[in-house]
mmCIF file of C-alpha atoms in Angstrom:
data_model
loop_
_atom_site.group_PDB
_atom_site.id
_atom_site.type_symbol
_atom_site.label_atom_id
_atom_site.label_comp_id
_atom_site.label_asym_id
_atom_site.label_seq_id
_atom_site.Cartn_x
_atom_site.Cartn_y
_atom_site.Cartn_z
ATOM 1 C CA UNK A 1 90.058 76.513 356.249
ATOM 2 C CA UNK A 2 87.288 76.588 353.689
ATOM 3 C CA UNK A 3 87.474 74.257 350.680
ATOM 4 C CA UNK A 4 88.277 77.112 348.291
ATOM 5 C CA UNK A 5 91.249 78.256 350.415
ATOM 6 C CA UNK A 6 92.582 74.690 350.564
ATOM 7 C CA UNK A 7 92.266 74.293 346.831
ATOM 8 C CA UNK A 8 93.950 77.570 346.216
ATOM 9 C CA UNK A 9 96.924 76.511 348.336
ATOM 10 C CA UNK A 10 97.039 73.123 346.488
ATOM 11 C CA UNK A 11 97.026 74.963 343.132
ATOM 12 C CA UNK A 12 99.921 77.169 344.308
ATOM 13 C CA UNK A 13 101.894 74.126 345.476
ATOM 14 C CA UNK A 14 101.180 72.324 342.146
ATOM 15 C CA UNK A 15 102.648 75.185 340.243
ATOM 16 C CA UNK A 16 105.773 75.013 342.399
ATOM 17 C CA UNK A 17 105.987 71.270 341.797
ATOM 18 C CA UNK A 18 105.636 71.778 338.038
ATOM 19 C CA UNK A 19 108.440 74.388 338.097
ATOM 20 C CA UNK A 20 110.647 72.008 340.031
ATOM 21 C CA UNK A 21 109.748 69.136 337.741
ATOM 22 C CA UNK A 22 110.770 71.148 334.695
ATOM 23 C CA UNK A 23 114.052 71.978 336.309
ATOM 24 C CA UNK A 24 114.677 68.389 337.329
ATOM 25 C CA UNK A 25 113.963 67.167 333.792
ATOM 26 C CA UNK A 26 116.256 69.833 332.350
ATOM 27 C CA UNK A 27 119.066 68.557 334.693
ATOM 28 C CA UNK A 28 118.229 64.981 333.596
ATOM 29 C CA UNK A 29 118.727 66.076 329.986
ATOM 30 C CA UNK A 30 122.125 67.569 330.873
ATOM 31 C CA UNK A 31 123.013 64.312 332.588
ATOM 32 C CA UNK A 32 122.106 62.487 329.362
ATOM 33 C CA UNK A 33 124.634 64.694 327.461
ATOM 34 C CA UNK A 34 127.315 63.897 330.111
ATOM 35 C CA UNK A 35 126.580 60.198 329.981
ATOM 36 C CA UNK A 36 126.867 60.286 326.163
ATOM 37 C CA UNK A 37 130.261 61.976 326.388
ATOM 38 C CA UNK A 38 131.549 59.373 328.884
ATOM 39 C CA UNK A 39 129.776 56.441 327.288
ATOM 40 C CA UNK A 40 127.846 55.687 330.413
ATOM 41 C CA UNK A 41 124.546 53.746 330.662
ATOM 42 C CA UNK A 42 121.314 55.647 331.409
ATOM 43 C CA UNK A 43 120.289 53.264 334.202
ATOM 44 C CA UNK A 44 122.206 53.437 337.467
ATOM 45 C CA UNK A 45 120.599 50.974 339.944
ATOM 46 C CA UNK A 46 122.858 52.018 342.887
ATOM 47 C CA UNK A 47 121.972 55.723 342.435
ATOM 48 C CA UNK A 48 118.238 55.005 342.212
ATOM 49 C CA UNK A 49 118.330 52.822 345.306
ATOM 50 C CA UNK A 50 120.087 55.535 347.269
ATOM 51 C CA UNK A 51 117.483 58.091 346.292
ATOM 52 C CA UNK A 52 114.578 55.777 347.250
ATOM 53 C CA UNK A 53 116.139 54.829 350.588
ATOM 54 C CA UNK A 54 116.696 58.558 351.420
ATOM 55 C CA UNK A 55 113.167 59.435 350.307
ATOM 56 C CA UNK A 56 111.573 56.701 352.498
ATOM 57 C CA UNK A 57 113.568 57.889 355.517
ATOM 58 C CA UNK A 58 112.766 61.575 355.102
ATOM 59 C CA UNK A 59 109.122 61.121 354.271
ATOM 60 C CA UNK A 60 108.309 59.458 357.585
ATOM 61 C CA UNK A 61 106.239 56.318 358.282
ATOM 62 C CA UNK A 62 102.880 57.830 357.206
ATOM 63 C CA UNK A 63 103.887 58.987 353.774
ATOM 64 C CA UNK A 64 106.822 56.620 353.061
ATOM 65 C CA UNK A 65 105.131 54.388 350.535
ATOM 66 C CA UNK A 66 103.526 57.385 348.710
ATOM 67 C CA UNK A 67 106.828 59.220 348.558
ATOM 68 C CA UNK A 68 108.716 56.162 347.239
ATOM 69 C CA UNK A 69 106.063 55.663 344.569
ATOM 70 C CA UNK A 70 106.333 59.309 343.515
ATOM 71 C CA UNK A 71 110.086 59.265 343.233
ATOM 72 C CA UNK A 72 110.098 55.864 341.436
ATOM 73 C CA UNK A 73 107.833 57.441 338.855
ATOM 74 C CA UNK A 74 110.046 60.532 338.670
ATOM 75 C CA UNK A 75 113.075 58.348 337.927
ATOM 76 C CA UNK A 76 111.183 56.378 335.298
ATOM 77 C CA UNK A 77 110.360 59.702 333.572
ATOM 78 C CA UNK A 78 113.907 60.948 333.897
ATOM 79 C CA UNK A 79 115.250 57.759 332.344
ATOM 80 C CA UNK A 80 112.698 58.007 329.525
ATOM 81 C CA UNK A 81 113.697 61.650 328.888
ATOM 82 C CA UNK A 82 117.407 60.717 328.864
ATOM 83 C CA UNK A 83 116.733 57.897 326.363
ATOM 84 C CA UNK A 84 114.718 60.357 324.162
ATOM 85 C CA UNK A 85 117.531 62.866 324.298
ATOM 86 C CA UNK A 86 120.201 60.260 323.497
ATOM 87 C CA UNK A 87 118.215 58.281 320.817
ATOM 88 C CA UNK A 88 121.080 55.803 320.802
ATOM 89 C CA UNK A 89 121.639 54.069 317.442
ATOM 90 C CA UNK A 90 121.076 50.599 318.959
ATOM 91 C CA UNK A 91 120.947 47.341 316.983
ATOM 92 C CA UNK A 92 117.178 47.154 317.547
ATOM 93 C CA UNK A 93 116.632 50.761 316.299
ATOM 94 C CA UNK A 94 118.746 49.987 313.176
ATOM 95 C CA UNK A 95 116.790 46.820 312.490
ATOM 96 C CA UNK A 96 113.381 48.474 312.869
ATOM 97 C CA UNK A 97 114.392 51.478 310.731
ATOM 98 C CA UNK A 98 115.736 49.013 308.090
ATOM 99 C CA UNK A 99 112.458 47.053 308.132
ATOM 100 C CA UNK A 100 110.344 50.249 307.916
ATOM 101 C CA UNK A 101 112.320 51.403 304.937
ATOM 102 C CA UNK A 102 112.763 48.063 303.061
ATOM 103 C CA UNK A 103 109.621 46.091 303.627
ATOM 104 C CA UNK A 104 107.543 46.020 300.424
ATOM 105 C CA UNK A 105 104.421 48.014 300.119
ATOM 106 C CA UNK A 106 102.236 44.984 299.797
ATOM 107 C CA UNK A 107 102.062 41.750 301.776
ATOM 108 C CA UNK A 108 102.888 38.774 299.503
ATOM 109 C CA UNK A 109 100.020 36.923 297.929
ATOM 110 C CA UNK A 110 101.965 33.590 297.760
ATOM 111 C CA UNK A 111 104.735 32.007 299.904
ATOM 112 C CA UNK A 112 105.872 28.805 301.505
ATOM 113 C CA UNK A 113 104.015 28.511 304.803
ATOM 114 C CA UNK A 114 104.501 26.085 307.721
ATOM 115 C CA UNK A 115 101.409 24.818 309.548
ATOM 116 C CA UNK A 116 100.998 22.424 312.386
ATOM 117 C CA UNK A 117 98.799 19.379 311.732
ATOM 118 C CA UNK A 118 97.469 17.836 308.518
ATOM 119 C CA UNK A 119 95.114 18.756 305.667
ATOM 120 C CA UNK A 120 92.124 20.510 307.040
ATOM 121 C CA UNK A 121 93.750 22.105 310.077
ATOM 122 C CA UNK A 122 92.463 25.489 311.233
ATOM 123 C CA UNK A 123 96.004 26.787 310.756
ATOM 124 C CA UNK A 124 95.555 26.015 307.052
ATOM 125 C CA UNK A 125 92.387 28.104 307.018
ATOM 126 C CA UNK A 126 94.295 31.007 308.631
ATOM 127 C CA UNK A 127 97.044 30.666 306.060
ATOM 128 C CA UNK A 128 94.478 30.804 303.269
ATOM 129 C CA UNK A 129 93.050 33.926 304.858
ATOM 130 C CA UNK A 130 96.435 35.659 305.094
ATOM 131 C CA UNK A 131 97.783 34.527 301.676
ATOM 132 C CA UNK A 132 95.900 34.182 298.354
ATOM 133 C CA UNK A 133 97.943 31.145 297.313
ATOM 134 C CA UNK A 134 99.934 29.673 300.216
ATOM 135 C CA UNK A 135 102.186 26.748 299.529
ATOM 136 C CA UNK A 136 101.612 24.838 302.743
ATOM 137 C CA UNK A 137 103.904 22.354 304.397
ATOM 138 C CA UNK A 138 102.513 20.555 307.443
ATOM 139 C CA UNK A 139 104.558 19.816 310.579
ATOM 140 C CA UNK A 140 103.689 17.701 313.547
ATOM 141 C CA UNK A 141 104.142 20.213 316.317
ATOM 142 C CA UNK A 142 104.181 23.982 317.087
ATOM 143 C CA UNK A 143 107.908 23.674 317.863
ATOM 144 C CA UNK A 144 108.535 22.256 314.385
ATOM 145 C CA UNK A 145 106.742 25.302 312.789
ATOM 146 C CA UNK A 146 109.043 27.702 314.669
ATOM 147 C CA UNK A 147 112.057 25.584 313.592
ATOM 148 C CA UNK A 148 110.980 25.452 309.907
ATOM 149 C CA UNK A 149 110.878 29.228 309.814
ATOM 150 C CA UNK A 150 114.151 29.649 311.721
ATOM 151 C CA UNK A 151 116.014 27.293 309.399
ATOM 152 C CA UNK A 152 114.533 28.762 306.260
ATOM 153 C CA UNK A 153 112.539 25.693 305.275
ATOM 154 C CA UNK A 154 109.484 27.903 304.982
ATOM 155 C CA UNK A 155 109.329 31.681 304.556
ATOM 156 C CA UNK A 156 106.405 31.948 307.019
ATOM 157 C CA UNK A 157 104.699 29.952 309.787
ATOM 158 C CA UNK A 158 101.115 30.053 311.101
ATOM 159 C CA UNK A 159 100.496 29.548 314.868
ATOM 160 C CA UNK A 160 97.361 29.893 317.018
ATOM 161 C CA UNK A 161 97.797 32.132 320.085
ATOM 162 C CA UNK A 162 94.400 32.761 321.637
ATOM 163 C CA UNK A 163 90.786 31.662 321.530
ATOM 164 C CA UNK A 164 87.911 33.885 322.518
ATOM 165 C CA UNK A 165 86.180 31.111 324.499
ATOM 166 C CA UNK A 166 89.103 29.208 326.006
ATOM 167 C CA UNK A 167 91.959 31.680 326.292
ATOM 168 C CA UNK A 168 95.611 31.573 325.290
ATOM 169 C CA UNK A 169 97.421 28.653 323.629
ATOM 170 C CA UNK A 170 100.043 28.411 326.367
ATOM 171 C CA UNK A 171 102.294 25.972 324.476
ATOM 172 C CA UNK A 172 102.891 28.546 321.788
ATOM 173 C CA UNK A 173 103.650 31.314 324.267
ATOM 174 C CA UNK A 174 106.140 29.062 326.067
ATOM 175 C CA UNK A 175 107.930 28.266 322.817
ATOM 176 C CA UNK A 176 108.271 31.915 321.976
ATOM 177 C CA UNK A 177 111.190 32.155 324.490
ATOM 178 C CA UNK A 178 113.158 29.417 322.686
ATOM 179 C CA UNK A 179 112.974 30.668 319.096
ATOM 180 C CA UNK A 180 114.044 33.655 317.116
ATOM 181 C CA UNK A 181 111.226 35.003 314.931
ATOM 182 C CA UNK A 182 109.191 38.087 314.036
ATOM 183 C CA UNK A 183 105.464 38.530 313.677
ATOM 184 C CA UNK A 184 104.556 39.751 310.185
ATOM 185 C CA UNK A 185 100.786 39.507 310.217
ATOM 186 C CA UNK A 186 97.888 38.353 312.315
ATOM 187 C CA UNK A 187 94.534 36.785 311.509
ATOM 188 C CA UNK A 188 91.318 36.215 313.415
ATOM 189 C CA UNK A 189 89.343 33.150 312.316
ATOM 190 C CA UNK A 190 85.790 32.121 313.237
ATOM 191 C CA UNK A 191 85.888 28.547 314.551
ATOM 192 C CA UNK A 192 82.740 26.359 314.025
ATOM 193 C CA UNK A 193 83.319 22.989 315.690
ATOM 194 C CA UNK A 194 81.415 19.839 314.682
ATOM 195 C CA UNK A 195 81.313 16.426 316.241
ATOM 196 C CA UNK A 196 82.476 14.035 313.506
ATOM 197 C CA UNK A 197 82.405 10.201 313.285
ATOM 198 C CA UNK A 198 82.346 7.441 310.735
ATOM 199 C CA UNK A 199 79.170 7.364 308.601
ATOM 200 C CA UNK A 200 76.241 5.589 310.254
ATOM 201 C CA UNK A 201 77.536 6.315 313.837
ATOM 202 C CA UNK A 202 74.888 7.668 316.255
ATOM 203 C CA UNK A 203 75.620 10.000 319.128
ATOM 204 C CA UNK A 204 74.562 7.241 321.567
ATOM 205 C CA UNK A 205 77.287 4.923 320.107
ATOM 206 C CA UNK A 206 80.149 7.266 321.026
ATOM 207 C CA UNK A 207 82.441 6.345 323.971
ATOM 208 C CA UNK A 208 85.424 8.508 323.226
ATOM 209 C CA UNK A 209 85.966 12.011 321.774
ATOM 210 C CA UNK A 210 89.345 13.113 320.622
ATOM 211 C CA UNK A 211 90.589 16.587 319.584
ATOM 212 C CA UNK A 212 93.084 19.300 320.447
ATOM 213 C CA UNK A 213 92.882 20.371 324.063
ATOM 214 C CA UNK A 214 91.709 23.895 322.968
ATOM 215 C CA UNK A 215 88.796 22.392 321.010
ATOM 216 C CA UNK A 216 87.902 20.080 323.875
ATOM 217 C CA UNK A 217 87.889 23.061 326.198
ATOM 218 C CA UNK A 218 85.756 25.149 323.810
ATOM 219 C CA UNK A 219 83.189 22.307 323.729
ATOM 220 C CA UNK A 220 83.431 21.110 327.346
ATOM 221 C CA UNK A 221 79.827 21.687 328.319
ATOM 222 C CA UNK A 222 78.638 19.573 325.403
ATOM 223 C CA UNK A 223 81.118 16.734 326.319
ATOM 224 C CA UNK A 224 80.136 16.936 329.964
ATOM 225 C CA UNK A 225 76.466 16.471 329.012
ATOM 226 C CA UNK A 226 77.249 13.088 327.453
ATOM 227 C CA UNK A 227 77.082 9.935 329.655
ATOM 228 C CA UNK A 228 80.023 7.543 329.781
ATOM 229 C CA UNK A 229 82.076 9.444 327.181
ATOM 230 C CA UNK A 230 85.768 10.166 327.807
ATOM 231 C CA UNK A 231 87.773 12.911 326.040
ATOM 232 C CA UNK A 232 91.320 12.519 324.781
ATOM 233 C CA UNK A 233 93.638 15.292 323.693
ATOM 234 C CA UNK A 234 95.673 15.007 320.574
ATOM 235 C CA UNK A 235 97.913 17.343 318.523
ATOM 236 C CA UNK A 236 95.381 18.915 316.239
ATOM 237 C CA UNK A 237 91.666 18.935 315.257
ATOM 238 C CA UNK A 238 92.485 17.768 311.660
ATOM 239 C CA UNK A 239 94.739 14.964 313.096
ATOM 240 C CA UNK A 240 91.828 13.959 315.253
ATOM 241 C CA UNK A 241 89.637 13.632 312.163
ATOM 242 C CA UNK A 242 92.297 11.607 310.431
ATOM 243 C CA UNK A 243 92.641 9.328 313.475
ATOM 244 C CA UNK A 244 88.914 8.665 313.600
ATOM 245 C CA UNK A 245 88.858 7.827 309.896
ATOM 246 C CA UNK A 246 91.735 5.380 310.255
ATOM 247 C CA UNK A 247 90.685 3.872 313.662
ATOM 248 C CA UNK A 248 88.457 0.993 312.590
ATOM 249 C CA UNK A 249 86.143 1.965 315.454
ATOM 250 C CA UNK A 250 82.477 2.960 315.388
ATOM 251 C CA UNK A 251 82.414 4.268 319.013
ATOM 252 C CA UNK A 252 84.901 7.102 318.555
ATOM 253 C CA UNK A 253 84.374 10.715 317.397
ATOM 254 C CA UNK A 254 86.329 13.879 317.024
ATOM 255 C CA UNK A 255 85.747 17.604 317.350
ATOM 256 C CA UNK A 256 86.804 19.169 314.098
ATOM 257 C CA UNK A 257 85.501 21.185 311.146
ATOM 258 C CA UNK A 258 83.045 20.527 308.351
ATOM 259 C CA UNK A 259 85.959 20.650 305.937
ATOM 260 C CA UNK A 260 87.573 17.732 307.737
ATOM 261 C CA UNK A 261 84.344 15.760 307.472
ATOM 262 C CA UNK A 262 84.638 16.118 303.714
ATOM 263 C CA UNK A 263 88.366 15.487 303.545
ATOM 264 C CA UNK A 264 88.329 12.300 305.754
ATOM 265 C CA UNK A 265 84.879 10.978 304.646
ATOM 266 C CA UNK A 266 83.311 11.450 308.051
ATOM 267 C CA UNK A 267 79.745 12.452 309.048
ATOM 268 C CA UNK A 268 78.567 15.311 311.235
ATOM 269 C CA UNK A 269 76.986 13.736 314.274
ATOM 270 C CA UNK A 270 76.350 16.948 316.229
ATOM 271 C CA UNK A 271 76.535 20.705 315.502
ATOM 272 C CA UNK A 272 76.501 23.813 317.671
ATOM 273 C CA UNK A 273 78.664 22.086 320.277
ATOM 274 C CA UNK A 274 80.978 24.930 321.279
ATOM 275 C CA UNK A 275 80.519 27.195 324.268
ATOM 276 C CA UNK A 276 79.693 30.192 322.187
ATOM 277 C CA UNK A 277 78.628 30.907 318.611
ATOM 278 C CA UNK A 278 81.018 33.895 318.837
ATOM 279 C CA UNK A 279 84.060 31.573 318.846
ATOM 280 C CA UNK A 280 87.190 33.022 317.323
ATOM 281 C CA UNK A 281 90.837 32.010 317.297
ATOM 282 C CA UNK A 282 93.673 34.467 316.658
ATOM 283 C CA UNK A 283 96.694 33.343 314.660
ATOM 284 C CA UNK A 284 100.122 34.901 314.103
ATOM 285 C CA UNK A 285 102.139 34.662 310.918
ATOM 286 C CA UNK A 286 105.821 34.509 311.787
ATOM 287 C CA UNK A 287 108.883 35.137 309.681
ATOM 288 C CA UNK A 288 112.649 34.881 310.243
ATOM 289 C CA UNK A 289 113.354 38.356 308.966
ATOM 290 C CA UNK A 290 111.799 41.500 310.477
ATOM 291 C CA UNK A 291 108.993 42.817 308.238
ATOM 292 C CA UNK A 292 106.882 45.916 309.008
ATOM 293 C CA UNK A 293 104.250 46.451 306.257
ATOM 294 C CA UNK A 294 102.599 49.856 305.718
ATOM 295 C CA UNK A 295 99.578 50.311 307.989
ATOM 296 C CA UNK A 296 101.020 48.006 310.787
ATOM 297 C CA UNK A 297 98.988 49.014 313.837
ATOM 298 C CA UNK A 298 99.448 46.159 316.325
ATOM 299 C CA UNK A 299 102.613 45.847 318.378
ATOM 300 C CA UNK A 300 103.779 42.740 320.284
ATOM 301 C CA UNK A 301 106.673 42.531 322.762
ATOM 302 C CA UNK A 302 107.968 40.056 325.289
ATOM 303 C CA UNK A 303 109.770 41.096 328.513
ATOM 304 C CA UNK A 304 110.698 40.137 332.060
ATOM 305 C CA UNK A 305 110.401 42.738 334.795
ATOM 306 C CA UNK A 306 112.321 43.521 338.023
ATOM 307 C CA UNK A 307 111.060 41.406 340.962
ATOM 308 C CA UNK A 308 109.782 44.382 342.950
ATOM 309 C CA UNK A 309 106.489 46.046 343.761
ATOM 310 C CA UNK A 310 104.779 48.068 340.986
ATOM 311 C CA UNK A 311 107.238 47.158 338.233
ATOM 312 C CA UNK A 312 104.467 46.035 335.909
ATOM 313 C CA UNK A 313 102.452 49.082 336.714
ATOM 314 C CA UNK A 314 105.336 51.357 335.906
ATOM 315 C CA UNK A 315 105.888 49.682 332.584
ATOM 316 C CA UNK A 316 102.239 49.843 331.604
ATOM 317 C CA UNK A 317 102.142 53.516 332.723
ATOM 318 C CA UNK A 318 104.929 54.349 330.199
ATOM 319 C CA UNK A 319 102.708 53.193 327.316
ATOM 320 C CA UNK A 320 99.695 54.835 328.882
ATOM 321 C CA UNK A 321 101.437 58.269 328.850
ATOM 322 C CA UNK A 322 101.675 57.900 325.036
ATOM 323 C CA UNK A 323 97.955 57.074 324.777
ATOM 324 C CA UNK A 324 98.586 53.482 323.755
ATOM 325 C CA UNK A 325 95.750 50.938 324.201
ATOM 326 C CA UNK A 326 97.056 47.736 325.742
ATOM 327 C CA UNK A 327 94.997 44.877 324.205
ATOM 328 C CA UNK A 328 96.596 41.792 325.795
ATOM 329 C CA UNK A 329 98.759 40.949 328.771
ATOM 330 C CA UNK A 330 99.872 37.369 329.212
ATOM 331 C CA UNK A 331 102.320 36.050 331.803
ATOM 332 C CA UNK A 332 104.061 32.725 331.745
ATOM 333 C CA UNK A 333 106.453 31.374 334.401
ATOM 334 C CA UNK A 334 110.192 31.315 333.528
ATOM 335 C CA UNK A 335 111.436 27.738 333.959
ATOM 336 C CA UNK A 336 114.143 27.381 336.670
ATOM 337 C CA UNK A 337 113.328 30.738 338.239
ATOM 338 C CA UNK A 338 111.931 31.597 341.651
ATOM 339 C CA UNK A 339 108.368 32.631 340.712
ATOM 340 C CA UNK A 340 109.483 34.980 338.013
ATOM 341 C CA UNK A 341 107.436 35.551 334.880
ATOM 342 C CA UNK A 342 107.836 36.498 331.270
ATOM 343 C CA UNK A 343 105.240 38.981 330.107
ATOM 344 C CA UNK A 344 103.693 39.225 326.639
ATOM 345 C CA UNK A 345 102.095 42.497 325.704
ATOM 346 C CA UNK A 346 100.028 43.459 322.655
ATOM 347 C CA UNK A 347 98.894 46.965 321.966
ATOM 348 C CA UNK A 348 97.456 49.216 319.318
ATOM 349 C CA UNK A 349 100.560 51.091 318.207
ATOM 350 C CA UNK A 350 102.753 51.790 315.198
ATOM 351 C CA UNK A 351 106.519 52.097 315.107
ATOM 352 C CA UNK A 352 106.094 54.777 312.423
ATOM 353 C CA UNK A 353 105.380 56.975 315.544
ATOM 354 C CA UNK A 354 108.827 58.114 316.808
ATOM 355 C CA UNK A 355 107.556 58.259 320.411
ATOM 356 C CA UNK A 356 106.584 54.513 320.237
ATOM 357 C CA UNK A 357 109.939 53.651 318.552
ATOM 358 C CA UNK A 358 111.834 55.547 321.230
ATOM 359 C CA UNK A 359 109.968 53.758 324.087
ATOM 360 C CA UNK A 360 110.605 50.349 322.489
ATOM 361 C CA UNK A 361 114.300 51.124 322.212
ATOM 362 C CA UNK A 362 114.359 52.400 325.813
ATOM 363 C CA UNK A 363 112.897 49.144 327.091
ATOM 364 C CA UNK A 364 115.433 47.212 324.932
ATOM 365 C CA UNK A 365 118.348 49.052 326.753
ATOM 366 C CA UNK A 366 117.156 48.245 330.241
ATOM 367 C CA UNK A 367 118.772 45.414 332.185
ATOM 368 C CA UNK A 368 115.828 43.011 332.086
ATOM 369 C CA UNK A 369 115.031 40.690 329.174
ATOM 370 C CA UNK A 370 113.245 42.461 326.346
ATOM 371 C CA UNK A 371 112.262 40.981 322.914
ATOM 372 C CA UNK A 372 110.575 42.876 320.149
ATOM 373 C CA UNK A 373 108.188 40.464 318.391
ATOM 374 C CA UNK A 374 106.543 42.514 315.672
ATOM 375 C CA UNK A 375 104.590 45.391 314.415
ATOM 376 C CA UNK A 376 101.867 44.117 312.055
ATOM 377 C CA UNK A 377 98.203 44.157 310.868
ATOM 378 C CA UNK A 378 95.570 41.639 311.872
ATOM 379 C CA UNK A 379 93.157 40.604 309.135
#
């Protein structure tokens, strides 16, 4: 056959497929009505497995995997359509609608804020970018910041999650599984690291450099270019400056900020020490209660996925069909599991869009772990 004849036949088959697809989705909608009347769940694992097994057998060895993929996608779409038809009044939908209606029009200018570290920490800088007048309480660990917000000791907490030069702050992502919180706002902060030491210290005097592991990583080429100098990780860049100031040593330095040099009476020994001048860290502002301020356009969720081929692809495809831009995908191993992972997704999306809200509520009703983290603006 000529190409045109082949294409004409494909077009005719495509029209038949579309007609059958519409009929199938109509029946899926009727099934949703039936399930509502009988209080049955949308997802039926046994039914889907039977369909896929039958499809694989009937498709034959050459087309088996393509047919299974096609029918897996069809069932994903059917489930999504059933959820859309049902629009169950789930606890998550109720909480989101309540937050959309009751969150004030303006983000607060002042509040009690938990930060990890001591005076001069970058988290403090992020808090001062998010709030005009933050009342900051310092805590010794990221875990303590989460706990302070959970227990109501502070209204908000500031946590770093990602650096443009050195990647994600894994400790914070690991702690997300253990705490109940919501993201209310985000901030992106330019980080300008300096090498600080006691006044009069020369670069050639330094035998040890201390800082947070992220800062050490962001400045690793500079450190590796020094001879006979070891690096030591500590809890925070500001704590590193405090330790140097109180050390009584003239051969120790820290990677920290110019503000910390002023606060702890230290001297800048070296500048321009980070991998890139375009060095930014992203922070999240967490709260105990769900808040969704007007204009929120970044959505964060956390979820596990079925341990089977293409499960991540199918999930991402569901957002893609709504035109959602996925901006971050992070995976962390689930302790005690057999190579299973928790996935953290960020995307450009607003829950004011009913289609996005419906999809989030769909995911929440599926059998795997799902946690809505927040819909917020990054400043």
